[in-house]
Amino acid sequence: MVAEPVPAAAAEVADAVAAAGREAVGVLEQDVVAAMRRLATDLASAEQFSAESEARACAIHASVPAIRAATATASANSVSLVSASQQLADAADQIGSSMSHAQERLDAAATRAGEATEMMGGLAVATTEIRSIVDSIAEIARQTNLLALNASIEAARAGEAGRGFGVVAQEVKLLSVEVREAVEHVRRRVDRLTQAAHGSALIVTDALQMVREVNPVIAAIGDAAQEQAAATAELSRNAGATARFVDTVVQHVDEIDRAALSAATESANARRAASKGASQAGGMLRRFIPTMRHSSFADRRTHDRFPVEHRVRVQLGGVDIVSRTIDLSRGGALLANPQDRKLEPGLSGTIEIADLPPLPCRMTATSDLGLHMAFDRAALDELRLLDGLLETVEGSYRPLIERAQAFAAELSALMADALARGLVSQADLFDVDYVALPDTDPQQYGNRALLLLEQILPRVMAGMLASDPRLLFTVPIDRNGYIPVHNAAQALPQRSGDPVWNASHARNRRIFDDRAGIAAARSVRPFLVQSYLRDMGGGVTEMVREVDAPLRVAGRHWGGVRMAYRM
């Protein structure tokens, strides 16, 4: 009789172990999610850095033609500078040579001027001597004239006897007069010669003084010309060095261009790698969370969630929020996140759903999906009122849930029959080595089970699609989001060069690993109901509500079925 409580105790222990396991998995999930988000952030930073490096390298590459043109211009200018500096150096040499020649000429002129001054001095002395001699002759002529006068007087006294002597005396007198006149003429000539010699001497003296004054200037000009010649020679050497440097730059411009292009290519590769890594990290995060949330060992949800939209009013930490539900369960709700409010997880308050009374709640997290709310399990009266609302919602979904489960069972039976008849091996049926199909956009994939599934599944899929006019599609999806077969209207051959049309009309053989796709693929709960915006390509979306069920074959989880309804 004492043994009766043992099963109850064992059950309690099992529940405690399960609870502890779920808690441990919850902690593990938080750590992994945090690590993945950090990785995505780091990869995004690396992508941004690579993009900036690529942009800089591309800017350098883009500027190379301008650099090449500038260096070509600089090269031409430097060649012209070399030529001009050489001409300037030649001109400076010619100026220096001319100044030296002018210096020599001025020195010769100074020497000749000195000689002329000496000659003018000698001429002045000679004219002075000539004047003295002329004065002596004049004095002799005067005395001779006086003697002739006296002789004439004496001849007149002598009478007839002195007539001949008188004639001679008269002739001497006349000769002395002529001599005196000639002497006077010579004196005037000598005076003019003396004046001319004196003027010439002054002119030569002035010229010599000017030569002596110009001589230092010419010497200074000569020195300056030599300095200019040295400077222009240095300029010519520098111009030559500049020309050689510019030629070197011109030769290295192509190397700079190649290096910049290589850097841009490597940066682009790094950016693409970082972008791909970030995308893969985001994909891993998208896959990991639904996998954890929808797995049998890590599912912490004890209640099914249903997409339902109700107006809600939330009071959290003194903040009043009006929003709407995205999905709802007995344990909590997902609310649309008001864009003008920034709320921190952990806040407690109340939530009013539709016309129900306020229900105690706590905000557990925020995400891209919205605000994640958990209800207080101790609020039994409020939860009973919520149960009535949820029963109505679940009742409306029950036929759709049962239809999805029947669809999954039917497809499972077809795959199991193919296994039993040897049409496919289990390894091929569960093949995840997806091969990209060439010339497809969006990218399509194949695997080893594709041909078989395209043969055995379309008929059942078409029949299920026709069972309800609200249905948009009824497809299988493997556990990685791969949809090998789609309904006929959305499995048309792709059009080359028209990815927008292909995205809407060729949705078979594609991988849909978005949140909704992975949730449907990885869920092992009896059913999953979700609503989302369906991407139809070209920026076109449509709101759909989807009912999913897991698909198991030979005791293994192959994936699931997705049945989408128009809203």
Coordinates of C-alpha atoms in Angstrom, one line a residue, residues 94-491:
Q94 CA 76.8 84.4 -73.5
I95 CA 76.1 87.4 -71.2
G96 CA 79.2 86.5 -69.0
S97 CA 81.3 86.2 -72.2
S98 CA 80.0 89.5 -73.5
M99 CA 80.6 91.2 -70.1
S100 CA 84.2 89.9 -70.1
H101 CA 84.7 91.2 -73.6
A102 CA 83.1 94.5 -72.6
Q103 CA 85.4 94.6 -69.6
E104 CA 88.4 94.0 -71.9
R105 CA 87.2 96.8 -74.3
L106 CA 86.7 99.2 -71.5
D107 CA 90.1 98.5 -70.1
A108 CA 91.6 99.1 -73.6
A109 CA 89.6 102.3 -73.9
A110 CA 90.8 103.5 -70.5
T111 CA 94.4 102.8 -71.7
R112 CA 93.8 104.6 -75.0
A113 CA 92.2 107.5 -73.1
G114 CA 95.2 107.7 -70.8
E115 CA 97.5 107.8 -73.8
A116 CA 95.3 110.4 -75.5
T117 CA 95.5 112.5 -72.3
E118 CA 99.3 112.3 -72.3
M119 CA 99.3 113.2 -76.0
M120 CA 97.0 116.2 -75.3
G121 CA 99.4 117.3 -72.6
G122 CA 102.3 117.1 -75.1
L123 CA 100.3 119.0 -77.7
A124 CA 99.6 121.7 -75.1
V125 CA 103.3 122.0 -74.3
A126 CA 104.1 122.1 -78.1
T127 CA 101.6 124.8 -78.7
T128 CA 102.9 126.8 -75.8
E129 CA 106.4 126.5 -77.3
I130 CA 105.1 127.5 -80.7
R131 CA 103.4 130.5 -79.2
S132 CA 106.6 131.5 -77.5
I133 CA 108.5 131.2 -80.8
V134 CA 105.8 133.1 -82.6
D135 CA 106.0 135.8 -80.0
S136 CA 109.8 136.0 -80.5
I137 CA 109.3 136.3 -84.3
A138 CA 106.7 139.0 -83.7
E139 CA 109.1 140.8 -81.5
I140 CA 111.9 140.5 -84.2
A141 CA 109.5 141.7 -86.8
R142 CA 108.5 144.7 -84.7
Q143 CA 112.1 145.6 -84.1
T144 CA 112.9 145.0 -87.8
N145 CA 110.0 147.4 -88.6
L146 CA 111.5 150.0 -86.3
L147 CA 114.9 149.5 -87.9
A148 CA 113.4 149.8 -91.4
L149 CA 111.6 153.0 -90.3
N150 CA 114.9 154.4 -89.0
A151 CA 116.6 153.3 -92.2
S152 CA 114.0 155.1 -94.3
I153 CA 114.5 158.3 -92.2
E154 CA 118.2 158.1 -92.6
A155 CA 117.9 157.4 -96.4
A156 CA 115.7 160.4 -96.7
R157 CA 118.3 162.6 -95.0
A158 CA 121.0 161.2 -97.3
G159 CA 119.1 162.4 -100.3
E160 CA 119.9 161.0 -103.7
A161 CA 122.7 159.0 -102.2
G162 CA 120.5 157.2 -99.8
R163 CA 117.7 156.5 -102.3
G164 CA 118.7 152.9 -102.9
F165 CA 119.1 152.3 -99.3
G166 CA 115.6 153.9 -98.8
V167 CA 114.1 151.4 -101.2
V168 CA 115.7 148.5 -99.3
A169 CA 114.5 150.0 -96.0
Q170 CA 111.0 150.3 -97.4
E171 CA 111.0 146.7 -98.6
V172 CA 112.3 145.6 -95.2
K173 CA 109.5 147.6 -93.6
L174 CA 106.9 146.0 -95.8
L175 CA 108.4 142.5 -95.1
S176 CA 108.3 143.2 -91.4
V177 CA 104.7 144.2 -91.7
E178 CA 103.9 141.0 -93.6
V179 CA 105.8 139.0 -91.0
R180 CA 103.9 140.7 -88.2
E181 CA 100.6 139.9 -90.0
A182 CA 101.7 136.3 -90.6
V183 CA 102.8 136.0 -87.0
E184 CA 99.4 137.3 -85.9
H185 CA 97.7 134.8 -88.1
V186 CA 99.9 131.9 -86.7
R187 CA 99.2 133.2 -83.2
R188 CA 95.5 133.0 -83.8
R189 CA 95.9 129.5 -85.2
V190 CA 98.0 128.4 -82.3
D191 CA 95.5 129.9 -79.9
R192 CA 92.7 128.0 -81.6
L193 CA 94.8 124.8 -81.6
T194 CA 95.6 125.4 -77.9
Q195 CA 91.9 125.8 -77.1
A196 CA 91.0 122.7 -79.2
A197 CA 93.7 120.8 -77.5
H198 CA 92.5 122.0 -74.1
G199 CA 88.9 121.0 -75.0
S200 CA 90.0 117.7 -76.3
A201 CA 92.0 117.1 -73.2
L202 CA 88.9 117.9 -71.1
I203 CA 86.7 115.5 -73.2
V204 CA 89.3 112.7 -73.0
T205 CA 89.6 113.3 -69.2
D206 CA 85.8 113.2 -68.8
A207 CA 85.7 110.0 -71.0
L208 CA 88.4 108.4 -68.9
Q209 CA 86.5 109.3 -65.7
M210 CA 83.3 107.8 -67.2
V211 CA 85.2 104.7 -68.2
R212 CA 86.7 104.5 -64.7
E213 CA 83.2 104.9 -63.2
V214 CA 81.5 102.4 -65.6
N215 CA 84.3 99.9 -65.1
P216 CA 83.2 98.7 -61.6
V217 CA 79.6 98.5 -62.8
I218 CA 80.6 96.3 -65.7
A219 CA 82.7 94.3 -63.3
A220 CA 79.6 93.9 -61.0
I221 CA 77.5 92.9 -64.0
G222 CA 80.1 90.4 -64.9
D223 CA 80.1 89.0 -61.4
A224 CA 76.3 88.9 -61.4
A225 CA 76.3 87.2 -64.8
Q226 CA 78.7 84.5 -63.4
E227 CA 76.4 84.0 -60.4
Q228 CA 73.4 83.8 -62.8
A229 CA 75.3 81.4 -64.9
A230 CA 76.0 79.2 -61.8
A231 CA 72.3 79.5 -60.7
T232 CA 71.0 78.6 -64.1
A233 CA 73.4 75.7 -64.3
E234 CA 72.0 74.5 -60.9
L235 CA 68.5 75.2 -62.2
S236 CA 69.2 73.1 -65.2
R237 CA 70.5 70.3 -63.1
N238 CA 67.4 70.5 -60.9
A239 CA 65.2 70.6 -63.9
G240 CA 66.9 67.5 -65.2
A241 CA 66.4 65.8 -61.9
T242 CA 62.7 66.9 -61.9
A243 CA 62.3 65.5 -65.3
R244 CA 63.8 62.2 -64.3
F245 CA 61.6 62.1 -61.2
V246 CA 58.5 62.8 -63.3
D247 CA 59.5 60.1 -65.7
T248 CA 59.8 57.7 -62.7
V249 CA 56.3 58.8 -61.5
V250 CA 54.9 58.3 -64.9
Q251 CA 56.4 54.8 -65.0
H252 CA 54.9 54.1 -61.5
V253 CA 51.4 55.4 -62.3
D254 CA 50.5 52.1 -64.0
E255 CA 51.9 50.2 -60.9
I256 CA 49.7 52.4 -58.7
D257 CA 46.7 51.7 -60.9
R258 CA 47.4 48.0 -60.8
A259 CA 47.9 48.1 -57.0
A260 CA 44.7 50.1 -56.5
L261 CA 42.7 47.8 -58.8
S262 CA 44.1 44.8 -56.9
A263 CA 43.3 46.4 -53.6
A264 CA 39.8 47.2 -54.8
T265 CA 39.4 43.6 -55.9
E266 CA 40.6 42.2 -52.7
S267 CA 38.5 44.6 -50.7
A268 CA 35.5 43.6 -52.8
N269 CA 36.3 40.0 -52.2
A270 CA 36.6 40.7 -48.5
R271 CA 33.3 42.6 -48.5
R272 CA 31.5 39.8 -50.3
A273 CA 33.0 37.3 -48.0
A274 CA 32.0 39.3 -44.9
S275 CA 28.5 39.9 -46.5
K276 CA 28.2 36.2 -47.2
G277 CA 29.4 35.4 -43.7
A278 CA 26.9 37.9 -42.2
S279 CA 24.2 36.4 -44.3
Q280 CA 25.1 32.9 -43.3
A281 CA 25.3 34.0 -39.6
G282 CA 21.9 35.6 -40.0
G283 CA 20.7 32.4 -41.7
M284 CA 22.1 30.3 -38.9
L285 CA 20.3 32.6 -36.4
R286 CA 17.1 32.3 -38.3
R287 CA 17.4 28.6 -38.4
F288 CA 18.7 28.1 -34.9
I289 CA 15.9 29.9 -33.0
P290 CA 13.0 28.1 -34.8
T291 CA 14.9 24.8 -34.5
M292 CA 15.2 25.3 -30.8
R293 CA 11.7 26.6 -30.3
H294 CA 10.1 23.9 -32.3
S295 CA 12.1 20.9 -31.2
S296 CA 10.7 18.3 -28.8
F297 CA 13.5 18.6 -26.2
A298 CA 13.9 22.4 -26.2
D299 CA 10.3 23.7 -26.8
R300 CA 9.6 25.8 -23.8
R301 CA 6.1 26.7 -25.0
T302 CA 3.4 24.8 -23.2
H303 CA 0.6 26.3 -25.2
D304 CA -0.1 26.6 -28.9
R305 CA 0.1 30.0 -30.5
F306 CA -2.5 31.3 -33.0
P307 CA -2.2 34.2 -35.3
V308 CA -5.0 36.5 -34.3
E309 CA -5.3 40.3 -34.4
H310 CA -6.9 42.1 -31.4
R311 CA -6.5 45.6 -30.2
V312 CA -4.6 45.7 -26.9
R313 CA -3.7 48.3 -24.3
V314 CA -0.5 47.7 -22.3
Q315 CA 0.8 49.5 -19.3
L316 CA 4.4 48.8 -18.6
G317 CA 6.5 50.7 -16.1
G318 CA 4.2 53.6 -16.1
V319 CA 4.1 53.8 -19.9
D320 CA 0.7 53.4 -21.6
I321 CA 0.9 51.6 -25.0
V322 CA -1.9 50.9 -27.6
S323 CA -1.0 48.1 -30.0
R324 CA -2.3 44.9 -31.5
T325 CA -1.6 41.2 -31.2
I326 CA 0.3 39.3 -33.8
D327 CA -0.2 35.9 -32.3
L328 CA -1.7 34.8 -29.0
S329 CA -1.6 31.8 -26.6
R330 CA -2.6 31.0 -23.0
G331 CA 1.0 31.7 -22.0
G332 CA 1.7 35.0 -23.7
A333 CA 1.4 37.1 -26.8
L334 CA 3.5 38.7 -29.5
L335 CA 2.6 42.4 -30.0
A336 CA 3.3 44.8 -32.8
N337 CA 6.1 47.1 -31.6
P338 CA 5.2 50.8 -31.6
Q339 CA 7.9 52.6 -33.6
D340 CA 7.9 55.6 -31.3
R341 CA 8.5 53.7 -28.1
K342 CA 11.8 52.2 -26.9
L343 CA 11.1 49.6 -24.2
E344 CA 13.5 47.5 -22.1
P345 CA 12.8 43.8 -21.5
G346 CA 11.8 42.8 -17.9
L347 CA 9.1 45.5 -17.4
S348 CA 6.0 44.3 -15.7
G349 CA 2.4 45.6 -16.0
T350 CA -1.0 44.7 -17.4
I351 CA -2.4 44.0 -20.8
E352 CA -6.0 44.4 -21.9
I353 CA -6.9 42.2 -24.9
A354 CA -10.1 43.1 -26.7
D355 CA -12.9 43.4 -24.1
L356 CA -11.1 41.2 -21.5
P357 CA -10.1 42.7 -18.1
P358 CA -6.5 43.6 -17.5
L359 CA -4.2 40.6 -17.3
P360 CA -0.9 40.8 -15.3
C361 CA 2.1 40.4 -17.7
R362 CA 5.8 40.9 -18.2
M363 CA 7.8 41.8 -21.3
T364 CA 10.3 39.1 -21.8
A365 CA 12.1 40.3 -25.0
T366 CA 11.9 42.5 -28.0
S367 CA 12.9 41.5 -31.6
D368 CA 12.3 42.4 -35.2
L369 CA 9.0 40.6 -34.8
G370 CA 7.7 42.8 -32.0
L371 CA 7.2 42.8 -28.2
H372 CA 7.2 39.3 -26.5
M373 CA 4.8 39.2 -23.6
A374 CA 4.4 36.5 -20.9
F375 CA 1.2 36.3 -18.8
D376 CA 1.2 35.8 -15.1
R377 CA 0.2 32.2 -14.5
A378 CA -1.2 33.0 -11.1
A379 CA -3.9 35.2 -12.6
L380 CA -6.3 32.2 -12.8
D381 CA -9.6 34.2 -13.2
E382 CA -8.2 36.4 -16.0
L383 CA -6.6 33.4 -17.8
R384 CA -10.0 31.5 -17.7
L385 CA -11.5 34.4 -19.6
L386 CA -8.7 34.3 -22.0
D387 CA -9.2 30.6 -22.5
G388 CA -12.7 31.2 -23.7
L389 CA -11.3 33.6 -26.4
L390 CA -8.6 31.1 -27.4
E391 CA -11.0 28.2 -27.6
T392 CA -13.0 30.2 -30.1
V393 CA -9.8 31.0 -32.1
E394 CA -8.6 27.4 -32.0
G395 CA -12.0 26.1 -33.0
S396 CA -11.9 28.2 -36.2
Y397 CA -8.4 26.8 -37.0
R398 CA -9.2 23.1 -36.1
P399 CA -10.5 22.1 -39.6
L400 CA -7.4 23.7 -41.2
I401 CA -5.1 22.0 -38.7
E402 CA -6.6 18.6 -39.4
R403 CA -6.4 19.2 -43.2
A404 CA -2.7 20.0 -42.9
Q405 CA -2.0 16.9 -40.8
A406 CA -3.9 14.7 -43.3
F407 CA -1.9 16.3 -46.1
A408 CA 1.3 15.5 -44.3
A409 CA 0.2 11.9 -43.7
E410 CA -0.6 11.5 -47.4
L411 CA 2.7 12.8 -48.6
S412 CA 4.5 10.7 -46.0
A413 CA 2.7 7.6 -47.2
L414 CA 3.8 8.3 -50.8
M415 CA 7.5 8.7 -49.8
A416 CA 7.4 5.6 -47.6
D417 CA 5.9 3.6 -50.5
A418 CA 8.7 4.8 -52.8
L419 CA 11.2 3.6 -50.2
A420 CA 9.5 0.3 -49.8
R421 CA 9.4 -0.3 -53.6
G422 CA 13.1 0.6 -53.9
L423 CA 12.5 3.7 -56.0
V424 CA 14.7 5.7 -53.8
S425 CA 17.1 5.1 -50.9
Q426 CA 16.6 6.7 -47.5
A427 CA 19.9 8.5 -48.0
D428 CA 18.7 10.0 -51.3
L429 CA 15.3 10.9 -49.9
F430 CA 17.0 12.8 -47.1
D431 CA 19.7 14.3 -49.3
V432 CA 20.8 17.8 -48.3
D433 CA 23.6 18.2 -50.8
Y434 CA 21.8 20.8 -52.9
V435 CA 23.3 21.5 -56.3
A436 CA 22.7 24.9 -57.8
L437 CA 21.0 24.6 -61.2
P438 CA 22.7 26.7 -63.9
D439 CA 21.2 29.8 -65.5
T440 CA 18.4 30.2 -62.9
D441 CA 17.4 33.5 -61.2
P442 CA 16.3 33.3 -58.5
Q443 CA 18.6 30.4 -57.8
Q444 CA 17.1 27.0 -58.1
Y445 CA 18.6 23.7 -56.7
G446 CA 18.4 20.0 -57.2
N447 CA 19.2 17.0 -55.1
R448 CA 19.1 13.2 -55.5
A449 CA 15.4 12.9 -54.6
L450 CA 14.2 15.7 -56.8
L451 CA 13.2 13.7 -59.9
L452 CA 11.3 11.1 -57.8
L453 CA 9.4 13.7 -55.8
E454 CA 8.5 15.6 -59.0
Q455 CA 6.9 12.3 -60.2
I456 CA 4.9 11.2 -57.1
L457 CA 3.8 14.4 -55.3
P458 CA 2.1 16.8 -57.8
R459 CA -1.2 14.9 -58.1
V460 CA -1.9 14.9 -54.3
M461 CA -0.7 18.5 -54.0
A462 CA -3.1 19.6 -56.8
G463 CA -6.0 17.8 -55.2
M464 CA -5.3 19.4 -51.8
L465 CA -5.0 22.9 -53.4
A466 CA -8.4 22.4 -55.1
S467 CA -10.1 21.5 -51.8
D468 CA -10.4 25.0 -50.6
P469 CA -10.7 28.2 -52.8
R470 CA -8.9 30.2 -50.1
L471 CA -5.7 28.1 -50.5
L472 CA -2.7 29.8 -52.2
F473 CA -0.3 26.9 -52.2
T474 CA 0.1 23.4 -50.7
V475 CA 3.7 22.3 -50.7
P476 CA 6.2 20.0 -48.9
I477 CA 9.4 21.6 -47.4
D478 CA 12.4 19.7 -46.1
R479 CA 14.1 20.5 -42.8
N480 CA 16.4 23.1 -44.5
G481 CA 13.7 25.1 -46.2
Y482 CA 14.0 23.4 -49.6
I483 CA 10.8 23.1 -51.6
P484 CA 11.5 20.6 -54.4
V485 CA 8.0 20.6 -55.8
H486 CA 5.4 23.3 -56.0
N487 CA 1.9 23.7 -57.3
A488 CA 1.7 23.8 -61.1
A489 CA 0.9 27.5 -61.4
Q490 CA 4.0 28.3 -59.4
A491 CA 6.3 25.7 -60.9

